[in-house]
Short mmCIF file of C-alpha atoms in Angstrom, two decimals:
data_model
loop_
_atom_site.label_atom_id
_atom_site.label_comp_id
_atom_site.label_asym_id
_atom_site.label_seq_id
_atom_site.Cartn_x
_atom_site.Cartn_y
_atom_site.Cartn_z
CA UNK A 4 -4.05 -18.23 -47.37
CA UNK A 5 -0.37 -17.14 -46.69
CA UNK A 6 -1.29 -16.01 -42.97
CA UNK A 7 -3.35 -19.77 -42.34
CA UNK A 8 0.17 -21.36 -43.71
CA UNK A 9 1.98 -19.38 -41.44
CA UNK A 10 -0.36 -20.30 -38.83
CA UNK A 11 -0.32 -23.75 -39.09
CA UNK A 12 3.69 -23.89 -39.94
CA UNK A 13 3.84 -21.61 -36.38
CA UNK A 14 1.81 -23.82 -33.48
CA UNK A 15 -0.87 -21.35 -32.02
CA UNK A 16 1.00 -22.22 -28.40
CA UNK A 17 4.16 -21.14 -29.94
CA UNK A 18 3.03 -17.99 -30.70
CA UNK A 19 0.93 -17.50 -27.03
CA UNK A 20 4.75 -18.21 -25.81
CA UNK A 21 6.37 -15.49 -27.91
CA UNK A 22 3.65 -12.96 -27.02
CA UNK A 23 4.41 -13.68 -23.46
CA UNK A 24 7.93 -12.73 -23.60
CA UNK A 25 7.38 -9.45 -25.41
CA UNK A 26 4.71 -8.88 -22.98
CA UNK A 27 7.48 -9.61 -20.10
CA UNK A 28 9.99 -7.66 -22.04
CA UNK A 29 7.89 -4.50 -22.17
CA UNK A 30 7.19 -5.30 -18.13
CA UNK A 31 10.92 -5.18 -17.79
CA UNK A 32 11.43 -1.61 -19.12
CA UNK A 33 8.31 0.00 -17.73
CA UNK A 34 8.39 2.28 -15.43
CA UNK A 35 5.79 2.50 -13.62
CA UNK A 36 5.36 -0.02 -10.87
CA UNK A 37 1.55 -0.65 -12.13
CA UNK A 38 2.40 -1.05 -15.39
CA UNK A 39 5.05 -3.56 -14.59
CA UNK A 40 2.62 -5.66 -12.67
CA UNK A 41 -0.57 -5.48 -14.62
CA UNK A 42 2.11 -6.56 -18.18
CA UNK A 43 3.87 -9.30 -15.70
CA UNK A 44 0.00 -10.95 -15.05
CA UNK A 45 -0.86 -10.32 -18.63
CA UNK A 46 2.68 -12.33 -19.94
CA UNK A 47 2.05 -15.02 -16.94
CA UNK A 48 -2.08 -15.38 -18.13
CA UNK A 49 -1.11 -15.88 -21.67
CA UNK A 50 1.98 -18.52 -21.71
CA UNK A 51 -0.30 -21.31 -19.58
CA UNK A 52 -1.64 -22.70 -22.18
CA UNK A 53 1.54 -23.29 -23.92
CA UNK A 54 2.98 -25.01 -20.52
CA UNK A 55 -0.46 -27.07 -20.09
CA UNK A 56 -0.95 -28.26 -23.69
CA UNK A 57 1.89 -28.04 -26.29
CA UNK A 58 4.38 -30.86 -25.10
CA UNK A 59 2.52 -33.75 -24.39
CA UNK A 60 2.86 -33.74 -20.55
CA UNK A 61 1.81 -30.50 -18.62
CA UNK A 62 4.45 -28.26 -17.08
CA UNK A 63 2.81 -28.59 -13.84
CA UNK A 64 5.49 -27.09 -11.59
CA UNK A 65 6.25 -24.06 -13.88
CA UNK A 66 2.16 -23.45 -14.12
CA UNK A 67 1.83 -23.57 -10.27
CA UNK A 68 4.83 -21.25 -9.70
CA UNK A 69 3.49 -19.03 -12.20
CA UNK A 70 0.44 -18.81 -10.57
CA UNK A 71 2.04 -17.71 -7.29
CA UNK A 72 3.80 -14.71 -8.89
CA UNK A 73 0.28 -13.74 -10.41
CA UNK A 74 -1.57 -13.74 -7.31
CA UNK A 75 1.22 -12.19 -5.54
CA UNK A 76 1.68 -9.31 -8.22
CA UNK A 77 -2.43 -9.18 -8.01
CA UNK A 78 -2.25 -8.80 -4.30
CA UNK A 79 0.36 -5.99 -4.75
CA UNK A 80 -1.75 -4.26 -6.99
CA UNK A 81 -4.63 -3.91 -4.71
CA UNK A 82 -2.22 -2.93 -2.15
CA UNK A 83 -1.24 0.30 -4.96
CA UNK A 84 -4.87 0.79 -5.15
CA UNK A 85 -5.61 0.86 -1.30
CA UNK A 86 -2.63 3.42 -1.20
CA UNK A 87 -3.04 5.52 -3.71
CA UNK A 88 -7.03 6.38 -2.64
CA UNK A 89 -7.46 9.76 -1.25
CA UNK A 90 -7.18 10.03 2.06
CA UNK A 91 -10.29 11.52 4.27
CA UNK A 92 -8.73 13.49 7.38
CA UNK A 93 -11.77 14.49 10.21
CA UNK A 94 -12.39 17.65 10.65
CA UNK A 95 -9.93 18.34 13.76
CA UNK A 96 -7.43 15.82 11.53
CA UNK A 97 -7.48 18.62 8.82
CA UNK A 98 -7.06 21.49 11.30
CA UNK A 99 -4.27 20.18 12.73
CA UNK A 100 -2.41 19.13 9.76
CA UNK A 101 -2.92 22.42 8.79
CA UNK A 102 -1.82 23.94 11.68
CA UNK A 103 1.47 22.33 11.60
CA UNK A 104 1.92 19.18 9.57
CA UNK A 105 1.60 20.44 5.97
CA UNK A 106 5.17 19.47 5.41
CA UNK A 107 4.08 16.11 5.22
CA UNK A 108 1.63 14.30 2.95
CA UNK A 109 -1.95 13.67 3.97
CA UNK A 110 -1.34 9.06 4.12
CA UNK A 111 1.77 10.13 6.30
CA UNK A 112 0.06 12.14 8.38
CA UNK A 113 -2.67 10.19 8.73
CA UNK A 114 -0.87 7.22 10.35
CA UNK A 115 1.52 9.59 12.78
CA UNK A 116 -1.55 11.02 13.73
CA UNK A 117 -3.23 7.38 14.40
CA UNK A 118 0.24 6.20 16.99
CA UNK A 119 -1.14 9.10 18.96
CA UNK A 120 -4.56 9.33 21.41
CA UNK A 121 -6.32 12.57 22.12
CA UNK A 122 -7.19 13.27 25.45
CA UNK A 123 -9.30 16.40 26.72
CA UNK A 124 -7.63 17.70 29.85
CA UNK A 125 -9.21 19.53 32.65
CA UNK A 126 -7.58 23.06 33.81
CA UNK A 127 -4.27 22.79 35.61
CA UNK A 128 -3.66 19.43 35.00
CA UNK A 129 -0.16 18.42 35.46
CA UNK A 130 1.78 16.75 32.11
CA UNK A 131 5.64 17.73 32.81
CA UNK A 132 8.03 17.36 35.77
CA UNK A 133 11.19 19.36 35.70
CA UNK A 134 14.20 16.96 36.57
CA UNK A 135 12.12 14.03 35.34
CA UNK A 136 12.15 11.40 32.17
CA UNK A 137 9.44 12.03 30.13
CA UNK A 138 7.94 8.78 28.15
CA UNK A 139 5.94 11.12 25.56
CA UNK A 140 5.54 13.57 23.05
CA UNK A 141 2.26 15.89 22.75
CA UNK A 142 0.77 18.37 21.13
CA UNK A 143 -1.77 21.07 22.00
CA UNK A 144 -4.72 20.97 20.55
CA UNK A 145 -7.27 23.16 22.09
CA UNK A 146 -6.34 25.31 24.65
CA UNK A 147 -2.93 26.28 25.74
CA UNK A 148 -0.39 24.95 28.34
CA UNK A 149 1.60 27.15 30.81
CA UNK A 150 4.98 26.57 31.45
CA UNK A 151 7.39 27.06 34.57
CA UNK A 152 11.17 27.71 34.25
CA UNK A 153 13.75 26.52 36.49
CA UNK A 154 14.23 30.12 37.19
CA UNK A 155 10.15 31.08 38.13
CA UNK A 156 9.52 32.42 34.31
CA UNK A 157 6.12 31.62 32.89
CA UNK A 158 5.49 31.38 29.54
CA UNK A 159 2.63 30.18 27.45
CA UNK A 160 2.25 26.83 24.82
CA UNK A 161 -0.77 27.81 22.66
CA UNK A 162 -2.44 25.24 20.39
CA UNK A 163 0.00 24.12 17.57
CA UNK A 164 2.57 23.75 20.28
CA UNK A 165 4.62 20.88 21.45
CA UNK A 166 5.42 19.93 24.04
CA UNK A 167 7.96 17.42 25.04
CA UNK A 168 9.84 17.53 21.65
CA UNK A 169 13.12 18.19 23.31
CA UNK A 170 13.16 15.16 25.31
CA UNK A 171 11.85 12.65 22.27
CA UNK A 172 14.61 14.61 20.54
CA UNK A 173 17.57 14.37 23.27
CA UNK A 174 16.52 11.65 25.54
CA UNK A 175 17.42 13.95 28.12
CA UNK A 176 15.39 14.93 31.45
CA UNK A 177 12.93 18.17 30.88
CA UNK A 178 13.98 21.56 32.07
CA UNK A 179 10.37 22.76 33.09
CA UNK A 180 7.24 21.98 34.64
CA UNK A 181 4.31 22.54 32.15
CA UNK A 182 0.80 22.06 33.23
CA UNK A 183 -2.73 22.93 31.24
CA UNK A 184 -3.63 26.23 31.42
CA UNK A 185 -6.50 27.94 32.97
CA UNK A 186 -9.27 26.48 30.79
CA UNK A 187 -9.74 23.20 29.32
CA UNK A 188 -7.87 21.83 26.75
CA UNK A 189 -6.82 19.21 24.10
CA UNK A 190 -3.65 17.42 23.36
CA UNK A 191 -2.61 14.58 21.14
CA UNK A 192 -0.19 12.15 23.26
CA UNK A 193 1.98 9.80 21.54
CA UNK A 194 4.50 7.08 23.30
CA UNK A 195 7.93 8.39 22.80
CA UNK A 196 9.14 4.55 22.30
CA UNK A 197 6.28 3.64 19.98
CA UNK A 198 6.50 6.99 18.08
CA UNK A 199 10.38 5.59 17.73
CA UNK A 200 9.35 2.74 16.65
CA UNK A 201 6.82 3.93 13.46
CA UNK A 202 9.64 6.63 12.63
CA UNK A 203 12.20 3.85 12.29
CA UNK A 204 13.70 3.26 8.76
CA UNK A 205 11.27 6.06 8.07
CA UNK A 206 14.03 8.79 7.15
CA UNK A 207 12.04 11.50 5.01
CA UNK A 208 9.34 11.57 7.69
CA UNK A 209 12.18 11.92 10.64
CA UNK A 210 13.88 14.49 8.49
CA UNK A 211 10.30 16.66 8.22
CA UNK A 212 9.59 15.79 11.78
CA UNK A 213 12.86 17.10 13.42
CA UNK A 214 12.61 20.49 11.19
CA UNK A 215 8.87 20.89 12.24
CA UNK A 216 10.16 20.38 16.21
CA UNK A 217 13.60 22.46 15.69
CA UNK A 218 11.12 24.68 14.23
CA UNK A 219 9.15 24.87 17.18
CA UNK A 220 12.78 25.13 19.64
CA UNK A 221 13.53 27.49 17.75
CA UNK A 222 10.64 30.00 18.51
CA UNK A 223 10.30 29.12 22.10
CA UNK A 224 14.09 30.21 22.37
CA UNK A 225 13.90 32.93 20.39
CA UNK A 226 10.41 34.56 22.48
CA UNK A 227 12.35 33.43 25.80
CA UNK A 228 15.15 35.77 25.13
CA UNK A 229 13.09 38.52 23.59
CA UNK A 230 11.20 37.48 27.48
CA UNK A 231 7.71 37.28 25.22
CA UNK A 232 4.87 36.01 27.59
CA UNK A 233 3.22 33.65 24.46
CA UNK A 234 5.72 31.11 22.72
CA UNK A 235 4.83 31.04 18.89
CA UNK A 236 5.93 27.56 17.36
CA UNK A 237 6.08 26.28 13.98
CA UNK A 238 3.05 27.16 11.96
CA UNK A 239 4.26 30.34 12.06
CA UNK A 240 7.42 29.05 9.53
CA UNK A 241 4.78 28.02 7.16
CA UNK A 242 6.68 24.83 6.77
CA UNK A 243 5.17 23.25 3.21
#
């Protein structure tokens, strides 16, 4: 009897509206970005019916604005759930991330890996001019790619290997002429300018990227003074 006085004395809208605002309130100090969302479209769900029936005319502006921020914080949430779904990597995806990327996570790599197009090279094809600007960034794959000092050195880029990384790094004209070796091989080849572009405001994933290539400088300077005939590069750091 006491709780139907209550009830009556307290307008079932009234109390819709006060539910809402705890709701909001415990959206505010969540901290979880889900959470936040899913208690913001629970709060917004709940107070309509106060705004649409307890004063005589409807609220129509605040409903339809309300409505907006629930489909926008439902969109976002499907967004979270697109992201946070495991990511499948193909079979040569997986070995090269493992190779070399494992300092980055799998979504990440996934989409630097996607900016860039593999192409399967036949022996002693040409992909470096000394003296010259160079426009992209690769990777071996498969295979290997030999390399020609200004000085008539040859040395060896086996797969896991950049090559190009000081230019994109620099800007600066290469120092060698690098060509595929004597068998076939792969490569991944990504624009330097569009590769820019995907890395910009992107700071963590520049900061992994230019350890993983200073990485690789680092080896291929290190085996040309020890005058090594195979550069190691940086899966050999065990970067993770």
């Amino acid at each position: 009897i006491k709780l139907r006085k209550i009830m009556n004395e307290w307008n079932i809208y009234v109390i819709l509206l006060n539910c809402a605002y705890i709701i909001w309130l415990a959206a505010f100090v969540a901290k979880k970005i889900i959470w936040l969302r899913l208690l913001t479209i629970t709060g917004n769900i709940i107070v309509v019916p106060y705004y649409l029936y307890f004063l005589e005319t409807p609220l129509w502006n605040t409903i339809v604005w309300i409505s907006i921020y629930t489909v926008i914080n439902l969109v976002m949430l499907f967004i979270i759930y697109l992201e946070s779904r495991p990511i499948k990597l193909s079979d040569l995806e997986q070995k090269i991330y493992d190779m070399t990327f494992k300092s980055l996570e799998p979504r990440v790599f996934k989409k630097l890996i996607d900016h860039g197009s593999l192409e399967e090279l036949q022996p002693e094809v040409n992909l470096v001019t000394r003296d010259s600007e160079l426009d992209s960034l690769m990777y071996v794959v498969e295979g290997e790619a030999e390399v020609v000092l200004r000085h008539g050195e040859e040395l060896i880029i086996p797969k896991g290997g950049f090559i190009g990384e000081q230019s994109f790094i620099t800007g600066e004209k290469t120092s060698a002429d690098i060509k595929t070796g004597k068998e076939a091989a792969k490569i991944i080849r990504w624009n330097s300018e569009e590769l820019r572009k995907h890395l910009a405001g992107k700071e963590i994933l520049k900061d992994n990227l230019d350890l993983i290539f200073t990485a690789d400088l680092i080896h291929k300077l290190r085996d040309m003074e020890e005058d090594l005939d195979v550069i190691r590069h940086s899966q050999d750091l065990n970067i993770s």
